[in-house]
PDB file of C-alpha atoms and ligand atoms in Angstrom:
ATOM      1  CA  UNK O 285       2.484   7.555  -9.955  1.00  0.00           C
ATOM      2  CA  UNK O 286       1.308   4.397  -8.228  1.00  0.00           C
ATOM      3  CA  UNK O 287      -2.010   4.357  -6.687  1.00  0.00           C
ATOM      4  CA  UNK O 288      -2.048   1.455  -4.053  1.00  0.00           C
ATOM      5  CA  UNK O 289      -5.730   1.196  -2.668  1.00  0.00           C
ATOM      6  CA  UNK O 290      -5.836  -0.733   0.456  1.00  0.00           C
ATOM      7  CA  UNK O 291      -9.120  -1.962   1.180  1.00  0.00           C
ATOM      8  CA  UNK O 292      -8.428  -2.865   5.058  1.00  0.00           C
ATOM      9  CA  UNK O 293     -11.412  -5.046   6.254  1.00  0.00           C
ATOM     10  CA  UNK O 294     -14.036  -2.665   4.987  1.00  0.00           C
ATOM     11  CA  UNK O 295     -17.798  -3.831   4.043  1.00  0.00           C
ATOM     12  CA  UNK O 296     -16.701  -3.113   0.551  1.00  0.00           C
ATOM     13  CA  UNK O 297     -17.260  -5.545  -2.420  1.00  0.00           C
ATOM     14  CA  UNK O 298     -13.597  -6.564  -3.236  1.00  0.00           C
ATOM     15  CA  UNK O 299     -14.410  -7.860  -6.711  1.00  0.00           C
ATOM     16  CA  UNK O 300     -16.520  -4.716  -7.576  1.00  0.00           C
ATOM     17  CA  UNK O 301     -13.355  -2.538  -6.061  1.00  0.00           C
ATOM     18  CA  UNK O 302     -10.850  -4.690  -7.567  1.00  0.00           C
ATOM     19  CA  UNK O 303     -12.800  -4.338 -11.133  1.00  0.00           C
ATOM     20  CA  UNK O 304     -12.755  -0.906 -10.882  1.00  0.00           C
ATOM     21  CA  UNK O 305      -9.147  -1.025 -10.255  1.00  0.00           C
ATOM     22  CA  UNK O 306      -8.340  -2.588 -12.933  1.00  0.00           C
ATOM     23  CA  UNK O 307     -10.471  -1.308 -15.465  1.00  0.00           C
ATOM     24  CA  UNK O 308      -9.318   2.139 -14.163  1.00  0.00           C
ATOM     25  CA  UNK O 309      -5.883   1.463 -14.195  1.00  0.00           C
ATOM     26  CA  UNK O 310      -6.516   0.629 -18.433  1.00  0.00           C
ATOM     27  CA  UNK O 311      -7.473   4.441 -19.019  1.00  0.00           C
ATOM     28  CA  UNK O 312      -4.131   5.962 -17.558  1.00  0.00           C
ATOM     29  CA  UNK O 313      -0.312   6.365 -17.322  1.00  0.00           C
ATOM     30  CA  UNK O 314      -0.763   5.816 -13.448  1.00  0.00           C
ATOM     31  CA  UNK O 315      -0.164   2.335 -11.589  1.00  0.00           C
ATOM     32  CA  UNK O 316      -3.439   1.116  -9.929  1.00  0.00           C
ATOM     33  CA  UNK O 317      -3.281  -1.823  -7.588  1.00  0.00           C
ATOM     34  CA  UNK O 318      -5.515  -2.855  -5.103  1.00  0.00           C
ATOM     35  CA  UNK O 319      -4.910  -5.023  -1.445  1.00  0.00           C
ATOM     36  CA  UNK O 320      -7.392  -6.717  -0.127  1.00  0.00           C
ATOM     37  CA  UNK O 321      -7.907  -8.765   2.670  1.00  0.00           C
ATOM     38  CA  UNK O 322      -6.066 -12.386   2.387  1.00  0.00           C
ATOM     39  CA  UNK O 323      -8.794 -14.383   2.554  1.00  0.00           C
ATOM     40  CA  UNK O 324      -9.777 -12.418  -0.612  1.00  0.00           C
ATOM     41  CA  UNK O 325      -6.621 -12.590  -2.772  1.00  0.00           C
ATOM     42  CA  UNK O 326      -7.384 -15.002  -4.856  1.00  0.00           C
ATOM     43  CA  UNK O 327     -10.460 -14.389  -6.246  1.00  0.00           C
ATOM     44  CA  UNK O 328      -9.600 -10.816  -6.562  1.00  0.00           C
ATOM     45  CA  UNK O 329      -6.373 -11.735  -8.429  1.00  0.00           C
ATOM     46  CA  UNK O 330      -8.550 -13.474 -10.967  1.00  0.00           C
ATOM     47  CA  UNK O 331     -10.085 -10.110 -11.939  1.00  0.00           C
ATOM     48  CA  UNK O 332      -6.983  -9.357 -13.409  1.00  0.00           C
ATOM     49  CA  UNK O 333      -5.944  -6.494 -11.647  1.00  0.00           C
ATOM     50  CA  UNK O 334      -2.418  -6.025 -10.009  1.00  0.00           C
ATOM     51  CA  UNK O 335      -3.139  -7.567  -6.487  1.00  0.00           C
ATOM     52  CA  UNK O 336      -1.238  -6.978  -3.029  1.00  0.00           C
ATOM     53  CA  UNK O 337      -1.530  -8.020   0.255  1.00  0.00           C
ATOM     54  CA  UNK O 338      -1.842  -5.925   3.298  1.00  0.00           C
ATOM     55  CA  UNK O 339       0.481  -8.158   5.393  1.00  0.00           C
ATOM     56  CA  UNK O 340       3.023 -11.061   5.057  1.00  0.00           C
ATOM     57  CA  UNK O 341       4.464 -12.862   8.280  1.00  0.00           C
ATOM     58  CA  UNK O 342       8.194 -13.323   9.092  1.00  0.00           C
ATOM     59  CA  UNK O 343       8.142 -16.596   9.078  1.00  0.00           C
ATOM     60  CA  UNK O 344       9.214 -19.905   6.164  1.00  0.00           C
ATOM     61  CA  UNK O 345       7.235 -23.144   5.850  1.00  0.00           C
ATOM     62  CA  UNK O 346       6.185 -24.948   9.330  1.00  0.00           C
ATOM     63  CA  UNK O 347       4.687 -24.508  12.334  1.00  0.00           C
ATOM     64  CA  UNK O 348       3.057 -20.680  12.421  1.00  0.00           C
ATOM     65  CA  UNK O 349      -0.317 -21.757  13.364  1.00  0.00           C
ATOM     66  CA  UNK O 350      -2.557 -18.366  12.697  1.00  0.00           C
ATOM     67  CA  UNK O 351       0.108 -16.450  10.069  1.00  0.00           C
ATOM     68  CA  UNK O 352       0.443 -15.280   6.765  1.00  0.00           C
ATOM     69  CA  UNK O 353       2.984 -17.176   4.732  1.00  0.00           C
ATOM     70  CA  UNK O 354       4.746 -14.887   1.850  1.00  0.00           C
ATOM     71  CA  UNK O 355       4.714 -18.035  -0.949  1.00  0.00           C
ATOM     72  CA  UNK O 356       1.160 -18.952  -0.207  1.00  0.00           C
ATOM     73  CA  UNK O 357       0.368 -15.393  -0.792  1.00  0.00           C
ATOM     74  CA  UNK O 358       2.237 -14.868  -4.136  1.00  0.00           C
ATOM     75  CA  UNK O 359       0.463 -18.181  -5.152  1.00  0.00           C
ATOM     76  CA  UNK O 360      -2.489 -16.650  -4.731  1.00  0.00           C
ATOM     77  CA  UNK O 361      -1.488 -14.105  -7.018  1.00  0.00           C
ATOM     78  CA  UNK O 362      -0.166 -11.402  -5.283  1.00  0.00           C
ATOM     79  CA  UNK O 363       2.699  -9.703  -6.745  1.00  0.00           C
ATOM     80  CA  UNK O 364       3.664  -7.669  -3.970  1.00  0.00           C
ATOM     81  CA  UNK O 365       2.743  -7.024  -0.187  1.00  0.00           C
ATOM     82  CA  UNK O 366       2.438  -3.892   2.275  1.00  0.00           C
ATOM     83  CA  UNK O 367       4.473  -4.349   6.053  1.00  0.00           C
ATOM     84  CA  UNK O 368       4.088  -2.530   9.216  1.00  0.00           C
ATOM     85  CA  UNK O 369       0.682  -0.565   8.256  1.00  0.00           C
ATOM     86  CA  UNK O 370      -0.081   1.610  10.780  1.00  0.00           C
ATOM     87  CA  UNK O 371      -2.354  -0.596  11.953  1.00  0.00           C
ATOM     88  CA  UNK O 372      -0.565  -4.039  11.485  1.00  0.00           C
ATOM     89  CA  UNK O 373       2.769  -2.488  13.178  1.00  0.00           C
ATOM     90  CA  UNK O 374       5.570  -4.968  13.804  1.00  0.00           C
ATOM     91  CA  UNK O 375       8.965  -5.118  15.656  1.00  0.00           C
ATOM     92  CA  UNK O 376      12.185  -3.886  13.580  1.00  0.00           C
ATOM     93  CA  UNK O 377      13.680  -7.373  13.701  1.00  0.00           C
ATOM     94  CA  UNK O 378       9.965  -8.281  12.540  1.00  0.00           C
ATOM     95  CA  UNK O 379       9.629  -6.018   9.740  1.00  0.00           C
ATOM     96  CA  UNK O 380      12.979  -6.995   8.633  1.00  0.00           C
ATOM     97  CA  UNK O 381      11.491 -10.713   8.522  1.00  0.00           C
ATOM     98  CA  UNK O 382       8.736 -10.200   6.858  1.00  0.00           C
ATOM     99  CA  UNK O 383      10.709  -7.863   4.074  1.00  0.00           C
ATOM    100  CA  UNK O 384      13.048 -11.219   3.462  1.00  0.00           C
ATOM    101  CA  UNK O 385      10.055 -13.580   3.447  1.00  0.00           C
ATOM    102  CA  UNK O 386       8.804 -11.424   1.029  1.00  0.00           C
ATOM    103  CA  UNK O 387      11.837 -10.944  -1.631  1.00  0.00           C
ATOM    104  CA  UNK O 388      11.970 -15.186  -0.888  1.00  0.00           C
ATOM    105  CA  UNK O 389       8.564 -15.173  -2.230  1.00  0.00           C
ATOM    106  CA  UNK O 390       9.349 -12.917  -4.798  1.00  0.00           C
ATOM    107  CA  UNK O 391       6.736 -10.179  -3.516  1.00  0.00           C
ATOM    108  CA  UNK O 392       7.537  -6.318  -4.161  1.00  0.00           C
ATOM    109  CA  UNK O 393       7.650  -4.514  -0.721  1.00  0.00           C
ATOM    110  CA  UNK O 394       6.122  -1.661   0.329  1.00  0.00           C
ATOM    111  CA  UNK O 395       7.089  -1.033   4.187  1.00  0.00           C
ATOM    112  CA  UNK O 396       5.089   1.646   6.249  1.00  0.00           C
ATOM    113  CA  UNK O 397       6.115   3.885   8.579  1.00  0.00           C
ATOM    114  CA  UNK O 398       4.604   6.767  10.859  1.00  0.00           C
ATOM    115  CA  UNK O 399       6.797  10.045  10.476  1.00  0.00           C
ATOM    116  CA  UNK O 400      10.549  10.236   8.249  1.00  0.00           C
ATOM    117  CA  UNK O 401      12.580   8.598  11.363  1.00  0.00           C
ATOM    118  CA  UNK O 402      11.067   5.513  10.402  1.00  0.00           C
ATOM    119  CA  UNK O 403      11.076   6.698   6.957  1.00  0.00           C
ATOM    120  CA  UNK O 404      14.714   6.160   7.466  1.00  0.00           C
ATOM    121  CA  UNK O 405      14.948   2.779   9.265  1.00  0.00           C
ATOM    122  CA  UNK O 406      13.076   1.066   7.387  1.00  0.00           C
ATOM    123  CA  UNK O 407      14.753   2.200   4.109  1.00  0.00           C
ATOM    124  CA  UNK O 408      17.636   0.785   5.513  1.00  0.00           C
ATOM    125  CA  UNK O 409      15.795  -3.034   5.156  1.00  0.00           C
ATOM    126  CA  UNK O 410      16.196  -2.795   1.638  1.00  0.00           C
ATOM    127  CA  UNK O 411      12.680  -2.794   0.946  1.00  0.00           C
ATOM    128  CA  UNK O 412      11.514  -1.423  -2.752  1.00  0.00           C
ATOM    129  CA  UNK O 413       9.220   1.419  -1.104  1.00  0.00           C
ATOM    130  CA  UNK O 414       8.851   2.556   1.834  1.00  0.00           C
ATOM    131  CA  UNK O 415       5.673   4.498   2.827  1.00  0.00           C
ATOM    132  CA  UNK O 416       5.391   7.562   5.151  1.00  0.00           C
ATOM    133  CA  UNK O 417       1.906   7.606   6.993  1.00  0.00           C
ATOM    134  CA  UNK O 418       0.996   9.875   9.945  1.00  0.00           C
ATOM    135  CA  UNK O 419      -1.652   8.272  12.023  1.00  0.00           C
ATOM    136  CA  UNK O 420      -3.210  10.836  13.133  1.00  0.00           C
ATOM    137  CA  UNK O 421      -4.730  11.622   9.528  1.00  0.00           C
ATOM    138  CA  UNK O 422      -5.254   8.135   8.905  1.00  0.00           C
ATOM    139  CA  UNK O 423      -9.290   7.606   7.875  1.00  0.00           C
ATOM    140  CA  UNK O 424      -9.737  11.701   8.046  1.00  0.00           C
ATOM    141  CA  UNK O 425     -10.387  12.921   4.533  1.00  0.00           C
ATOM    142  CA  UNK O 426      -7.605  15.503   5.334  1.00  0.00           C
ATOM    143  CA  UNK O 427      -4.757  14.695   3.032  1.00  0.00           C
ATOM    144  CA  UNK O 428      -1.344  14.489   4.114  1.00  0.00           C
ATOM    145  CA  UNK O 429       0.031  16.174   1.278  1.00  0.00           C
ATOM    146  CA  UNK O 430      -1.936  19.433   2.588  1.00  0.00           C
ATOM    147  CA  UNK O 431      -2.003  18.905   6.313  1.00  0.00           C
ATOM    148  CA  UNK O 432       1.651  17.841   7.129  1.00  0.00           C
ATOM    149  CA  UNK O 433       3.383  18.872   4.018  1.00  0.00           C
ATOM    150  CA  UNK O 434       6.879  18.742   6.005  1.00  0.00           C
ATOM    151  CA  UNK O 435       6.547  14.835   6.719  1.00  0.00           C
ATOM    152  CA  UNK O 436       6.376  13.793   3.106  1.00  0.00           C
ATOM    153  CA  UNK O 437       9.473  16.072   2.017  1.00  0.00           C
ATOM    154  CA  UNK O 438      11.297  15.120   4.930  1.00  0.00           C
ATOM    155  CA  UNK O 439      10.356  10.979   4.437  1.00  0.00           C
ATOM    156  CA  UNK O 440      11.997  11.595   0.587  1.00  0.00           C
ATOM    157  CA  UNK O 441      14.817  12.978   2.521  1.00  0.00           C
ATOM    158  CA  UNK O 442      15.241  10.266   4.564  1.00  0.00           C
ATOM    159  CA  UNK O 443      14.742   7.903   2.617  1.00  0.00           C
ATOM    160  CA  UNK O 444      17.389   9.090   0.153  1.00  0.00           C
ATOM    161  CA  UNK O 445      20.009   9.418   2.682  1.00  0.00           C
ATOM    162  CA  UNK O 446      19.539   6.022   3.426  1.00  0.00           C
ATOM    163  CA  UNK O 447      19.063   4.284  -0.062  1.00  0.00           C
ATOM    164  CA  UNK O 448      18.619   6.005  -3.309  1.00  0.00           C
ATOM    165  CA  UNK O 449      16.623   3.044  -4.860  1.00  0.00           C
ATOM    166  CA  UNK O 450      13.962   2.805  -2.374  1.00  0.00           C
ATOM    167  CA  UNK O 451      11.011   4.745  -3.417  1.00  0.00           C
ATOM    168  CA  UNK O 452       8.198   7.003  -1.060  1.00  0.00           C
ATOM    169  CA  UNK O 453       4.918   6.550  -1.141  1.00  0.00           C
ATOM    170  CA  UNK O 454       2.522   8.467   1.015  1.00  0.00           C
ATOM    171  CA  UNK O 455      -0.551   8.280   2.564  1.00  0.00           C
ATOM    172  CA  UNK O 456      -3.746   9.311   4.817  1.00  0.00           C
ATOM    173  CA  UNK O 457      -6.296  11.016   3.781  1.00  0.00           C
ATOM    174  CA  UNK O 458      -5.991  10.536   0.605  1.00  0.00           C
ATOM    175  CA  UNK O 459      -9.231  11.505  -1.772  1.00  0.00           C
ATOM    176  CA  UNK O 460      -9.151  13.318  -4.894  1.00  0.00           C
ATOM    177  CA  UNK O 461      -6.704  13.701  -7.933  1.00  0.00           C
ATOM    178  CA  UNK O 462      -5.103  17.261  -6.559  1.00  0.00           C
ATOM    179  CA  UNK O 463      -4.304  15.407  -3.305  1.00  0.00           C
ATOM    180  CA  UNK O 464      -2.485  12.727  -5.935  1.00  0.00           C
ATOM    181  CA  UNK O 465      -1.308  15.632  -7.735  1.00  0.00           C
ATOM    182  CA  UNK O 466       0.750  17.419  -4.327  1.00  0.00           C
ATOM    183  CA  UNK O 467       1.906  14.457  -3.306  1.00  0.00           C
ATOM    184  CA  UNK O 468       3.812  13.851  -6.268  1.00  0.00           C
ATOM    185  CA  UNK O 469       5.201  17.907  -6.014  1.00  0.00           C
ATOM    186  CA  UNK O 470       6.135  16.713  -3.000  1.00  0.00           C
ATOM    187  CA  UNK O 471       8.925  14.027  -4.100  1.00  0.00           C
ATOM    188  CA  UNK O 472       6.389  11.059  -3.531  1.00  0.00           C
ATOM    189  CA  UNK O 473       6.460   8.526  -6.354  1.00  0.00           C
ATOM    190  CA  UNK O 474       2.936   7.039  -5.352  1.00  0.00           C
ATOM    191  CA  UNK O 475       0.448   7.019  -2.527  1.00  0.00           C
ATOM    192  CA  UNK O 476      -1.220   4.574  -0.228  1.00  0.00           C
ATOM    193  CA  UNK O 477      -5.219   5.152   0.425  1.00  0.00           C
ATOM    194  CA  UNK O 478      -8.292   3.264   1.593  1.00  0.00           C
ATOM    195  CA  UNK O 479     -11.142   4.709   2.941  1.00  0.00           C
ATOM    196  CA  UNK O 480     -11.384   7.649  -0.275  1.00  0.00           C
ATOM    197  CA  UNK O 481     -11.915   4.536  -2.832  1.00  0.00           C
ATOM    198  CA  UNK O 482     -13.230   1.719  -0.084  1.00  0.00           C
ATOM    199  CA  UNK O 483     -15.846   3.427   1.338  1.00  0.00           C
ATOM    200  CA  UNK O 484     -16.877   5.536  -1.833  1.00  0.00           C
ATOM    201  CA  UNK O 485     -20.276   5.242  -3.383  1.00  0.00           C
ATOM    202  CA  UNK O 486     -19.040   4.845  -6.082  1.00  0.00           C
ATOM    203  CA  UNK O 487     -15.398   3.247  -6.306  1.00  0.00           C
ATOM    204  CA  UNK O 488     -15.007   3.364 -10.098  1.00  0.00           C
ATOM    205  CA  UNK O 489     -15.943   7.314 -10.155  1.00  0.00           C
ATOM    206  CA  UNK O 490     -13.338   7.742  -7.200  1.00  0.00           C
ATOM    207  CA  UNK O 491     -10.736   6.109  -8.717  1.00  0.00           C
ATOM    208  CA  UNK O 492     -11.138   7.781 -11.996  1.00  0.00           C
ATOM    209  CA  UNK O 493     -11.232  10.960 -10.429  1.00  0.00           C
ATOM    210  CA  UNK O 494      -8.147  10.146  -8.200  1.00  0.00           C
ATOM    211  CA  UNK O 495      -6.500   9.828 -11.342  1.00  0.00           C
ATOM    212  CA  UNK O 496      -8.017  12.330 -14.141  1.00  0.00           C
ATOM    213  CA  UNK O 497      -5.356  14.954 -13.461  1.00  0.00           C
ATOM    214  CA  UNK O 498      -2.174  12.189 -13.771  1.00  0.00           C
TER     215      UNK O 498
HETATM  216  O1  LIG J 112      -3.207   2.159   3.962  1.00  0.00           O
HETATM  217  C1  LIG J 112      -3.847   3.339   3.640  1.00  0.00           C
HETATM  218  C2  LIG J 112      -4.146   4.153   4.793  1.00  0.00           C
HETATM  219  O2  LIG J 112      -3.885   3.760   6.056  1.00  0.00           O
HETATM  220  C3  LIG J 112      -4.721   5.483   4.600  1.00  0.00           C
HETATM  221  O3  LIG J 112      -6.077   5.344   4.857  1.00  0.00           O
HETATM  222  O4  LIG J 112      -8.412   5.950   4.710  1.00  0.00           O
HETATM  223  O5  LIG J 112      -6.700   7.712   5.140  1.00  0.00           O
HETATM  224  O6  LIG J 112      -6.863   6.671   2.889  1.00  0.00           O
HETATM  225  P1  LIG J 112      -7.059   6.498   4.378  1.00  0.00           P
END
């Protein structure tokens, strides 16, 4: 399973998250990567742990005044980037963009979408995962995989009728290892969470209990 922690703009310590990450990620089978804000990429790339961003422009080299430039990310030390979060959303033609700026950069992609419609669009970009989110549980503490079981079978549907290679992730609400543990009964190769690790006491103990039954 991948375990993609995105860390939003939360008051967390990215270094002390991304640390945990990492060292976390050392004890298991799982995938552990962590996103933080841009401005933090680099240094949190230095820890050593596998490092995203939560956002890449559609845009190449020039006059973008304000955006997010796919190379200058990956030079940072990102390996891969999320596109359309929930709360980032973009235009189709955009998201499309911002997936080719991102395979020019050679990011991994991870695009987000809201219920398995979507799912299905934006497998059809070509992305390497898409991820189903429902908004609505976004921030809760109620997991998707219990709440709104339906959304994440139908997304693998979807997603599968569109492009066999593209992999599901899914996310919101997010918290504990069972959560990780349903979504994966559920057809869902990974998940996408913040608040759960970002806003835990503790991030290391949240992470290692997010992934004690993988
Ligand atoms: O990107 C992850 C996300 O939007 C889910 O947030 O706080 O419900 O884990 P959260």
């Amino acid at each position: 399973m991948f375990v993609l922690v995105n860390l939003k703009t939360y008051p967390c310590d990215p270094l002390e998250v991304a640390r945990a990450v990492r060292d976390v990620n050392d004890t298991t089978d799982a995938r552990l990567a962590v996103a933080p804000q841009a401005a933090h990429l680099e240094r949190v790339a230095e820890t050593g742990v596998e490092t995203w961003a939560q956002h890449v422009d559609p845009i190449d080299y020039g006059s973008n005044t304000g955006h997010t430039l796919a190379e200058t990310v990956a030079e940072s030390g990102a390996v891969g980037t999320l596109i359309n979060h929930s709360e980032q959303r973009l235009k189709l033609a955009d998201i499309d963009g911002s997936v080719r700026a991102a395979e020019r950069a050679d990011l991994e992609t991870v695009v987000c979408a809201n219920n398995p419609a979507q799912i299905g669009a934006a497998a059809a970009l070509g992305p390497d995962a898409v991820a189903v989110e429902p908004p609505e549980l976004i921030g809760t503490g109620t997991p998707v995989s219990q709440a709104d079981p339906d959304v994440v079978e139908d997304a693998v549907a979807a997603a599968a009728s569109v492009d066999d290679d593209v992999s599901v992730l899914c996310g919101a609400g997010i918290s504990t290892g069972d959560d990780v543990v349903a979504a994966g009964d559920l057809g869902s190769e990974g998940v996408l969470l913040a608040s759960g690790v970002a806003k835990a006491d503790d991030p290391e103990a949240a992470l290692e209990d997010l992934v004690e039954p993988l």
